[in-house]
Amino acid sequence: MTAHYCQEVFNVLPGDPASYHVQSLNNGLINRSFRVVPADGSPAFLLQEINLSVFPEPEKVQRNYERIDAHIRASGSDFRIPCMLYFPGGHNLFTDSRGHCWRMFSFIENGRTLRVPSNTEQAAAAAECFARFTAACEGLRFEQLYTVIPGFHDLALRYRQFTQTASDPVPARSLKAKEMTEEVIRRQQYVTLFENITRAGRLPLRIIHHDAKIANVLFRRDRDEVICPVDFDTCMPGYFFSDLGDLIRSMACSEGENEKDPGKIRIIPEAYKAITEGYTRGLGNLITGEEKQYLHVSGLFLIYMQTLRFLTDYLAGDPYYRIEYPEQNYDRALNQLTLLKSLEEFLQDTYNFTGRSIQ
Ligand code: GN1
Ligand code: MG
């Protein structure tokens, strides 16, 4: 899937449509991304096809990006996010004749992404960077952003979606997932805890990235420094634990989320500590006493939620996440459940913390 797939985009861009060199970047589970190099020597750019079944209103996603970018630039912060590029006529989206929807960003050349961090400094730097992003968004009024996916990180909603799907699964899949389904149901206490914490209004709403995994961090190629986060499609008001939890999920784990062998998966204690410290540092004096008190629920909530989401998708016949082989969502769910168990043990042993010990 390369130049031919994107051809209509090049027809509307200046120059010879056949002169664009296209490289597929298979890094997301939702959108498709390409690095495009124009033959005339102008800078490469990132071309993305937005997944319309996940983002049925891409104009809102684009508008959010523009508002966030404008706010950060005006705030005086030195924080930067990639530059959105425009199609002729000043449009930030292009829809081709098949109904595929495209957008462009400047391509950051000296960057790299990691599957797992290779040291705790990387993990701390990435965590601090997402918290600094939220801090840089301070003052942006929530009404200025569209809620692109309602209930996106609502654990209670994700649990309901799971139970509904589990009661009417794709035949033959529920048997294989029986044990995992039971393990997930046994942890329903996390849903209750989530409801107690969020309904009590004890935590401040902030602008949260909502996909703060390591794959969405650009590191410098030549040193362990973060350039910026990427993939802002799900930026919406939310709670700190969403980003801190995804950071723990993806960076305090010995393996990536596509690892098939659960025997290799475990929490890395030093990384966990580096991430929580880095995130706290990045929020600076914005962090509240309640956020500090609930710090350790972050990883539990998000890893549990991701287990539910992969398992739900598996039971439903894979309508949501892009897969490379038939049982991949099962393997991903098992990967996350294994990580969750390892985190539960670690939190209990290190901080005497269980989800049950707080109200
Ligand atoms: C999806 O955008 P992408 O592919 O990085 C998903 C996240 C999940 C993640 C799991 C819009 O992220 O919520 O945590 O996969 N994004 C959406 O890796 O559902
Ligand atoms: Mg994403």
XYZ file of C-alpha atoms and ligand atoms in Angstrom:
379
model
C 0.000 0.000 0.000
C 1.965 2.991 -1.188
C 1.872 5.727 -3.832
C -1.111 4.257 -5.638
C -3.229 4.264 -2.457
C -2.534 7.981 -1.908
C -2.645 8.973 -5.576
C -5.626 11.307 -5.448
C -3.924 13.377 -2.762
C -0.981 14.005 -5.059
C -3.346 15.006 -7.852
C -4.438 18.011 -5.786
C -0.955 18.945 -4.549
C 1.324 21.127 -6.693
C 3.709 19.490 -9.172
C 3.753 16.155 -10.971
C 1.552 13.643 -9.061
C 3.935 10.848 -10.024
C 6.926 12.548 -8.464
C 6.061 11.953 -4.803
C 7.948 9.157 -3.100
C 5.826 7.371 -0.483
C 6.905 5.227 2.440
C 4.292 3.462 4.561
C 4.733 3.878 8.351
C 2.840 1.029 9.949
C 2.804 2.364 13.449
C -0.791 2.993 14.526
C -3.695 0.657 15.240
C -6.224 3.196 13.969
C -5.023 5.670 11.299
C -2.661 4.953 8.368
C 0.475 7.064 8.080
C 2.921 7.702 5.248
C 6.129 9.666 4.933
C 6.070 11.496 1.620
C 9.127 12.939 -0.081
C 8.484 15.354 -2.944
C 10.922 14.974 -5.844
C 11.480 18.728 -6.106
C 13.563 18.743 -2.926
C 10.958 20.400 -0.718
C 10.679 18.972 2.819
C 9.121 15.574 3.463
C 5.709 15.553 5.103
C 3.535 13.150 7.047
C 0.401 12.098 5.209
C -2.314 10.451 7.271
C -5.553 8.767 6.397
C -8.002 9.321 9.256
C -10.003 6.242 10.220
C -13.562 7.447 9.749
C -15.215 4.651 11.669
C -13.271 5.741 14.782
C -13.367 9.475 13.975
C -16.599 10.054 12.037
C -16.190 13.835 12.337
C -12.580 14.482 11.286
C -13.228 18.257 10.980
C -13.604 18.324 14.762
C -10.327 16.462 15.257
C -8.574 18.971 13.013
C -10.213 21.952 14.666
C -9.093 20.721 18.097
C -5.532 20.456 16.824
C -5.585 24.020 15.542
C -6.979 25.329 18.810
C -4.443 23.458 20.932
C -1.557 24.553 18.738
C -2.703 28.182 18.782
C -3.138 28.127 22.555
C 0.310 26.660 23.195
C 1.990 29.142 20.840
C 0.216 32.064 22.488
C 0.935 30.833 26.011
C 4.610 31.729 25.844
C 5.577 28.113 26.573
C 8.499 26.708 24.573
C 6.495 23.506 24.093
C 5.830 22.720 20.406
C 3.739 20.181 18.520
C 4.145 19.267 14.808
C 2.959 21.846 12.305
C -0.279 21.111 10.507
C -0.005 21.528 6.722
C -2.795 22.708 4.455
C -4.089 21.595 1.065
C -4.494 24.151 -1.724
C -7.327 26.505 -0.804
C -6.313 26.421 2.870
C -8.190 23.185 3.645
C -6.929 21.015 6.481
C -8.616 17.875 5.100
C -8.952 16.298 1.685
C -11.531 13.630 0.875
C -10.802 11.478 -2.177
C -13.346 9.881 -4.517
C -13.465 6.689 -2.401
C -14.397 8.787 0.636
C -10.982 8.376 2.269
C -10.053 11.373 4.382
C -6.496 12.776 4.427
C -4.459 15.324 6.362
C -0.815 16.420 6.469
C 1.790 17.456 9.032
C 5.393 18.558 8.768
C 7.650 15.506 9.090
C 10.173 15.658 11.913
C 13.314 14.164 10.380
C 15.687 13.638 13.268
C 13.174 11.651 15.322
C 12.676 7.997 16.213
C 10.039 6.072 18.114
C 10.680 3.220 20.526
C 8.866 -0.043 21.183
C 9.906 -0.033 24.843
C 12.304 2.391 26.533
C 15.899 1.222 26.792
C 16.574 3.125 30.012
C 14.711 4.924 32.788
C 15.865 8.358 31.566
C 13.871 7.867 28.367
C 10.806 6.813 30.358
C 11.084 9.811 32.692
C 11.606 12.231 29.794
C 8.554 10.962 27.921
C 6.378 11.133 31.039
C 7.521 14.651 31.820
C 6.826 15.669 28.245
C 3.150 14.580 28.321
C 2.652 16.350 31.652
C 4.278 19.485 30.233
C 1.859 19.264 27.328
C -1.088 19.267 29.749
C 0.509 22.132 31.672
C 0.991 24.093 28.427
C -2.746 23.647 27.717
C -3.671 25.156 31.088
C -6.095 28.013 30.523
C -7.558 26.577 27.298
C -11.253 26.551 28.011
C -12.831 23.100 27.748
C -15.729 24.427 25.649
C -13.171 25.270 22.965
C -12.488 21.597 22.319
C -14.878 19.095 20.790
C -15.282 15.789 22.572
C -14.345 13.653 19.596
C -15.062 10.286 21.210
C -17.581 10.600 24.065
C -16.765 8.379 27.027
C -13.389 7.471 25.534
C -11.657 6.730 28.846
C -14.779 6.065 30.881
C -13.921 2.774 32.532
C -17.547 2.118 33.486
C -18.610 2.512 29.840
C -15.779 0.251 28.651
C -16.885 -2.351 31.184
C -20.494 -2.174 29.972
C -19.338 -2.548 26.365
C -17.342 -5.581 27.434
C -20.249 -7.275 29.260
C -22.617 -6.568 26.373
C -20.209 -8.099 23.859
C -19.376 -11.009 26.158
C -23.073 -11.885 26.346
C -23.285 -12.144 22.542
C -19.792 -12.904 21.239
C -18.632 -14.133 17.859
C -19.140 -17.914 18.113
C -16.034 -19.934 18.975
C -14.262 -16.961 20.500
C -15.879 -16.988 23.935
C -14.588 -20.476 24.717
C -10.977 -19.513 24.130
C -11.450 -16.289 26.115
C -13.386 -17.910 28.983
C -10.617 -17.812 31.570
C -9.577 -14.306 30.651
C -13.182 -13.138 30.765
C -13.494 -14.485 34.308
C -10.258 -12.807 35.393
C -11.517 -9.508 34.037
C -14.898 -9.825 35.782
C -13.119 -10.618 39.069
C -11.490 -7.175 38.862
C -14.726 -5.216 38.599
C -13.668 -3.386 41.780
C -11.611 -1.069 39.536
C -14.810 0.114 37.874
C -16.356 0.921 41.249
C -13.225 2.743 42.332
C -13.169 4.691 39.066
C -16.790 5.718 39.563
C -16.185 6.753 43.175
C -13.172 8.880 42.317
C -14.580 10.572 39.243
C -18.125 11.136 40.508
C -16.931 12.700 43.729
C -15.374 15.483 41.633
C -12.169 15.300 43.619
C -9.881 15.428 40.623
C -9.536 18.462 38.354
C -10.389 18.086 34.692
C -7.409 18.930 32.483
C -6.607 18.811 28.776
C -5.329 15.267 28.424
C -3.712 13.613 25.416
C -5.529 10.275 25.973
C -3.073 8.156 23.991
C 0.148 8.777 25.888
C 1.854 5.554 24.916
C 5.503 5.295 24.001
C 4.702 4.877 20.299
C 3.342 8.428 20.399
C 6.577 10.020 21.573
C 9.228 11.273 19.176
C 12.738 10.940 20.614
C 15.832 12.507 19.082
C 17.691 10.033 16.925
C 21.085 10.857 18.369
C 20.290 11.230 22.086
C 17.744 10.322 24.764
C 15.781 13.517 24.466
C 12.114 13.883 23.671
C 11.239 16.123 20.725
C 7.474 16.121 21.222
C 4.423 13.919 21.617
C 2.415 13.107 18.482
C -1.113 11.879 17.656
C -3.391 14.420 19.326
C -6.644 13.027 17.938
C -8.072 12.153 21.313
C -7.048 15.325 23.160
C -10.012 16.189 25.318
C -10.773 17.209 28.869
C -10.036 14.287 31.170
C -8.152 13.186 34.260
C -4.397 12.950 34.820
C -4.578 9.191 35.327
C -5.382 8.619 31.653
C -1.985 9.825 30.467
C 0.022 8.668 33.451
C -1.676 5.269 33.147
C -0.906 4.887 29.436
C 2.692 5.922 30.097
C 3.006 3.218 32.751
C 1.217 0.707 30.511
C 3.583 1.226 27.615
C 6.846 2.230 29.295
C 7.039 0.340 32.575
C 6.509 -2.930 30.718
C 9.298 -5.254 29.696
C 7.674 -5.813 26.266
C 5.476 -3.995 23.773
C 1.703 -4.560 23.599
C 2.065 -6.899 20.603
C 4.298 -9.384 22.437
C 2.636 -12.807 22.227
C 4.505 -14.598 25.000
C 2.967 -13.654 28.359
C 5.955 -15.276 30.072
C 8.092 -12.307 29.055
C 5.785 -9.614 30.383
C 6.407 -7.883 33.677
C 6.448 -4.447 35.279
C 9.850 -2.807 35.543
C 9.946 -1.153 38.994
C 12.641 1.436 38.168
C 10.728 2.523 35.083
C 7.501 2.821 37.106
C 9.199 5.120 39.589
C 10.879 7.181 36.866
C 7.549 7.643 35.057
C 5.563 8.734 38.123
C 8.354 11.131 39.123
C 8.733 12.493 35.587
C 4.992 13.037 35.229
C 4.734 14.751 38.608
C 7.683 16.983 37.715
C 6.095 17.911 34.379
C 2.846 19.048 36.021
C 4.923 21.189 38.390
C 2.920 23.215 40.856
C -0.339 22.398 39.064
C -0.564 18.970 40.672
C -3.119 18.759 43.480
C -3.019 16.782 46.723
C -5.771 14.487 45.439
C -3.853 13.742 42.254
C -0.860 12.754 44.356
C -3.092 10.607 46.558
C -4.498 8.726 43.557
C -1.228 8.438 41.621
C -1.109 4.637 41.811
C -4.591 4.046 40.423
C -3.380 5.325 37.030
C -1.637 2.200 35.782
C -4.327 -0.075 37.238
C -7.177 1.809 35.527
C -5.509 2.127 32.142
C -4.091 -1.367 31.857
C -7.414 -2.798 32.997
C -9.215 -0.604 30.453
C -6.898 -1.686 27.643
C -7.417 -5.346 28.591
C -11.171 -4.772 28.388
C -10.897 -2.987 25.034
C -8.716 -5.629 23.340
C -10.818 -8.456 24.774
C -14.071 -6.776 23.733
C -12.714 -6.328 20.208
C -11.661 -9.962 20.086
C -15.072 -11.196 21.276
C -16.805 -8.915 18.765
C -14.763 -10.231 15.805
C -12.120 -7.454 15.553
C -14.201 -4.517 14.313
C -11.941 -1.847 15.880
C -8.198 -2.495 16.153
C -6.156 -3.238 13.065
C -4.801 -6.795 13.267
C -2.049 -8.639 11.446
C -3.275 -12.165 12.231
C -6.637 -13.591 13.407
C -5.950 -14.058 17.131
C -3.982 -10.861 17.653
C -6.538 -9.070 19.810
C -6.697 -12.108 22.093
C -2.905 -12.029 22.427
C -2.975 -8.286 23.091
C -5.633 -8.708 25.789
C -3.628 -11.476 27.460
C -0.512 -9.311 27.248
C -2.327 -6.500 29.075
C -3.908 -8.777 31.675
C -0.486 -10.254 32.452
C 0.923 -6.763 32.838
C -1.961 -5.828 35.120
C -1.249 -8.777 37.404
C 2.406 -7.861 37.550
C 1.525 -4.251 38.423
C -0.897 -5.400 41.128
C 1.852 -7.441 42.770
C 4.383 -4.654 42.472
C 2.079 -2.021 43.990
C 1.114 -4.323 46.817
C 4.723 -5.257 47.634
C 6.258 -1.817 47.191
C 3.616 0.628 48.402
C 1.198 -1.697 50.157
C -1.294 -0.305 47.658
C -4.298 -2.199 46.355
C -7.221 -0.616 44.596
C -9.243 -1.688 47.623
C -7.276 0.327 50.157
C -8.621 3.702 49.036
C -12.164 4.941 48.693
C -5.126 3.175 19.663
O -4.001 5.787 17.804
P -3.299 4.534 18.216
O -3.304 3.473 17.224
O -1.949 4.876 18.760
C -6.270 3.698 20.522
C -5.799 3.919 21.951
C -5.259 2.616 22.487
C -4.151 2.125 21.578
C -3.619 0.807 22.028
C -8.579 6.257 19.050
O -4.115 4.095 19.533
O -6.855 4.359 22.750
O -4.766 2.801 23.753
O -4.590 2.016 20.238
N -6.817 4.915 19.936
C -8.119 5.017 19.708
O -2.353 0.678 21.550
O -8.926 4.145 20.037
Mg -4.106 7.480 18.800
